[in-house]
Amino acid sequence: MELATDVLLMHQLSEGDDLALNELMSRWRERVAAYLLRMVGNHATAMDLTQETFVRLYASRQRYRPTAAFSTYLFHIATNLARNHARWKGRHPTVPLTDEEGTVIHEPVDSQVSPDDAAALREQVALVKNAIAALPTDLREALLLFTIEDMSHTEVATVLGCSAKAVEVRIYRARQALREALASQTA
């Protein structure tokens, strides 16, 4: 039923009802932002790319055809934006800010302080996040879309522009690489 509602909202958007975009954004913003955050690793960049995803969705409203799930279409846009950002970042490297002693100045940490008993969990989460971030892009995309966004192999294949078998292989290789990376860090 939700799929039909998203398709209906896209139809309304293409017919000139711009308020339909607000509904689509409220339904999908958090999931797209979470996916992009995992892809780019920076909150501000992920938020910018999330907004750009919906700008692109609006711009392509006349071309949208419901041949697959709406989420497939939306995450295809987000994935392309993340890839473009990675290419741009590769061509425009940045230098970290340092203070007078040469210590790297980090972005401010979230103002909410976690309890001390969660330190071990935070370390494990950091290890997993770093291991996922270190995966090659094609493996990371397939793994995140399949596990986090709960897409089928066919839907992931449509988003990434490859076959369902290729998605299966990418997910397998990603899991193997994660096992190896995490085993070497905990040993």
Short mmCIF file of C-alpha atoms in Angstrom, two decimals:
data_model
loop_
_atom_site.label_atom_id
_atom_site.label_comp_id
_atom_site.label_asym_id
_atom_site.label_seq_id
_atom_site.Cartn_x
_atom_site.Cartn_y
_atom_site.Cartn_z
CA MET A 1 0.00 0.00 0.00
CA GLU A 2 2.83 2.39 0.84
CA LEU A 3 4.39 1.82 -2.58
CA ALA A 4 1.15 2.83 -4.25
CA THR A 5 1.01 5.93 -2.06
CA ASP A 6 4.53 6.96 -3.06
CA VAL A 7 3.70 6.42 -6.71
CA LEU A 8 0.51 8.44 -6.26
CA LEU A 9 2.48 11.24 -4.61
CA MET A 10 4.94 11.26 -7.52
CA HIS A 11 2.01 11.43 -9.93
CA GLN A 12 0.55 14.36 -7.98
CA LEU A 13 3.96 16.04 -8.00
CA SER A 14 4.25 15.64 -11.76
CA GLU A 15 0.75 17.13 -12.13
CA GLY A 16 1.86 20.31 -10.33
CA ASP A 17 0.97 19.55 -6.70
CA ASP A 18 4.28 20.68 -5.15
CA LEU A 19 3.02 19.84 -1.66
CA ALA A 20 3.33 16.16 -2.56
CA LEU A 21 7.11 16.65 -2.33
CA ASN A 22 6.73 17.61 1.34
CA GLU A 23 4.98 14.32 2.04
CA LEU A 24 7.62 12.32 0.17
CA MET A 25 10.35 14.15 2.08
CA SER A 26 8.74 13.48 5.44
CA ARG A 27 8.41 9.78 4.55
CA TRP A 28 11.92 9.25 3.19
CA ARG A 29 14.26 11.98 4.50
CA GLU A 30 15.56 10.06 7.52
CA ARG A 31 16.27 6.84 5.62
CA VAL A 32 17.99 8.65 2.76
CA ALA A 33 20.04 10.74 5.21
CA ALA A 34 21.08 7.66 7.20
CA TYR A 35 22.13 5.86 4.02
CA LEU A 36 24.10 8.86 2.78
CA LEU A 37 25.75 9.33 6.17
CA ARG A 38 26.99 5.75 6.00
CA MET A 39 28.20 6.34 2.46
CA VAL A 40 30.05 9.64 2.95
CA GLY A 41 30.89 9.51 6.66
CA ASN A 42 30.21 13.18 7.33
CA HIS A 43 26.94 14.45 8.80
CA ALA A 44 26.92 17.87 7.12
CA THR A 45 27.74 16.39 3.72
CA ALA A 46 25.07 13.71 4.15
CA MET A 47 22.47 16.38 4.96
CA ASP A 48 23.48 18.40 1.90
CA LEU A 49 23.29 15.32 -0.31
CA THR A 50 19.91 14.40 1.19
CA GLN A 51 18.52 17.79 0.22
CA GLU A 52 20.07 17.48 -3.21
CA THR A 53 18.43 14.05 -3.59
CA PHE A 54 15.01 15.61 -3.15
CA VAL A 55 15.91 18.50 -5.44
CA ARG A 56 16.81 15.95 -8.11
CA LEU A 57 13.63 13.99 -7.37
CA TYR A 58 11.61 17.17 -7.94
CA ALA A 59 13.54 17.99 -11.11
CA SER A 60 12.87 14.51 -12.51
CA ARG A 61 9.19 14.40 -11.52
CA GLN A 62 8.04 14.46 -15.16
CA ARG A 63 10.35 11.56 -16.13
CA TYR A 64 9.41 9.24 -13.25
CA ARG A 65 7.83 5.94 -14.32
CA PRO A 66 6.78 3.43 -11.65
CA THR A 67 8.57 0.45 -13.19
CA ALA A 68 10.17 -0.49 -9.85
CA ALA A 69 9.65 0.38 -6.20
CA PHE A 70 9.78 4.09 -5.48
CA SER A 71 12.58 3.46 -2.96
CA THR A 72 14.68 2.01 -5.77
CA TYR A 73 14.29 5.20 -7.78
CA LEU A 74 14.99 7.45 -4.80
CA PHE A 75 18.06 5.52 -3.61
CA HIS A 76 19.39 5.40 -7.16
CA ILE A 77 19.44 9.22 -7.10
CA ALA A 78 21.08 9.25 -3.64
CA THR A 79 23.69 6.67 -4.67
CA ASN A 80 24.65 8.65 -7.76
CA LEU A 81 25.02 11.79 -5.68
CA ALA A 82 27.25 9.94 -3.17
CA ARG A 83 29.38 8.61 -6.04
CA ASN A 84 29.68 12.08 -7.56
CA HIS A 85 30.67 13.49 -4.18
CA ALA A 86 33.34 10.80 -3.74
CA ARG A 87 34.78 11.60 -7.18
CA TRP A 88 34.75 15.33 -6.40
CA LYS A 89 36.38 14.75 -3.03
CA GLY A 90 39.08 12.69 -4.71
CA ARG A 91 39.87 15.59 -7.04
CA HIS A 92 39.71 18.20 -4.23
CA PRO A 93 41.56 16.84 -1.19
CA THR A 94 41.34 18.79 2.05
CA VAL A 95 43.93 19.47 4.72
CA PRO A 96 42.80 19.02 8.33
CA LEU A 97 42.91 22.06 10.59
CA THR A 98 45.57 21.98 13.28
CA ASP A 99 46.31 24.16 16.28
CA GLU A 100 49.72 25.69 17.13
CA GLU A 101 51.10 22.38 18.44
CA GLY A 102 50.06 20.54 15.28
CA THR A 103 47.18 18.70 16.95
CA VAL A 104 44.29 18.04 14.59
CA ILE A 105 41.20 20.00 15.56
CA HIS A 106 38.13 17.79 15.27
CA GLU A 107 34.53 18.76 14.66
CA PRO A 108 32.62 19.43 17.88
CA VAL A 109 31.25 16.32 19.48
CA ASP A 110 27.53 15.92 20.06
CA SER A 111 26.56 17.78 23.25
CA GLN A 112 24.83 14.71 24.73
CA VAL A 113 27.26 12.73 26.86
CA SER A 114 26.98 8.95 26.64
CA PRO A 115 27.10 6.90 29.86
CA ASP A 116 30.45 5.35 30.81
CA ASP A 117 29.07 1.83 30.58
CA ALA A 118 28.46 2.37 26.85
CA ALA A 119 32.16 2.93 26.08
CA ALA A 120 32.77 -0.66 24.95
CA LEU A 121 29.73 -0.57 22.70
CA ARG A 122 30.86 2.74 21.18
CA GLU A 123 34.26 1.20 20.44
CA GLN A 124 32.64 -1.77 18.72
CA VAL A 125 30.35 0.49 16.70
CA ALA A 126 33.35 2.59 15.68
CA LEU A 127 35.23 -0.52 14.57
CA VAL A 128 32.29 -1.68 12.46
CA LYS A 129 31.72 1.79 10.97
CA ASN A 130 35.39 2.13 10.07
CA ALA A 131 35.43 -1.34 8.55
CA ILE A 132 32.34 -0.54 6.46
CA ALA A 133 33.80 2.82 5.42
CA ALA A 134 37.00 1.06 4.31
CA LEU A 135 35.12 -1.27 1.96
CA PRO A 136 35.36 -0.54 -1.77
CA THR A 137 32.46 1.64 -2.89
CA ASP A 138 30.66 -1.04 -4.91
CA LEU A 139 30.71 -3.47 -1.98
CA ARG A 140 29.69 -0.81 0.56
CA GLU A 141 26.76 0.37 -1.59
CA ALA A 142 25.41 -3.14 -2.07
CA LEU A 143 25.82 -4.06 1.61
CA LEU A 144 24.15 -0.90 2.93
CA LEU A 145 21.22 -1.02 0.52
CA PHE A 146 20.61 -4.70 1.28
CA THR A 147 21.14 -4.75 5.05
CA ILE A 148 20.22 -1.27 6.21
CA GLU A 149 17.63 -0.26 3.62
CA ASP A 150 16.21 -3.80 3.46
CA MET A 151 16.09 -3.88 -0.33
CA SER A 152 15.97 -7.15 -2.26
CA HIS A 153 18.86 -8.20 -4.49
CA THR A 154 16.78 -7.19 -7.51
CA GLU A 155 16.06 -3.73 -6.08
CA VAL A 156 19.71 -3.20 -5.19
CA ALA A 157 20.69 -4.34 -8.70
CA THR A 158 18.34 -1.76 -10.18
CA VAL A 159 19.78 1.00 -7.99
CA LEU A 160 23.39 0.07 -8.77
CA GLY A 161 22.85 -0.78 -12.43
CA CYS A 162 24.11 -4.36 -12.27
CA SER A 163 22.67 -7.88 -12.11
CA ALA A 164 21.10 -9.47 -9.04
CA LYS A 165 23.88 -12.09 -9.10
CA ALA A 166 26.49 -9.31 -9.02
CA VAL A 167 24.72 -7.86 -5.97
CA GLU A 168 24.80 -11.27 -4.28
CA VAL A 169 28.55 -11.55 -4.95
CA ARG A 170 29.20 -7.98 -3.74
CA ILE A 171 27.31 -8.61 -0.49
CA TYR A 172 29.20 -11.86 0.05
CA ARG A 173 32.56 -10.17 -0.58
CA ALA A 174 31.63 -7.24 1.67
CA ARG A 175 30.74 -9.57 4.52
CA GLN A 176 33.96 -11.54 4.04
CA ALA A 177 36.02 -8.33 4.05
CA LEU A 178 34.24 -7.14 7.21
CA ARG A 179 34.88 -10.45 8.97
CA GLU A 180 38.58 -10.27 8.10
CA ALA A 181 38.90 -6.60 9.08
CA LEU A 182 37.10 -7.05 12.39
CA ALA A 183 38.97 -10.26 13.22
CA SER A 184 42.33 -8.55 12.67
CA GLN A 185 41.32 -5.57 14.86
CA THR A 186 40.01 -7.66 17.76
CA ALA A 187 42.83 -10.24 17.73
#
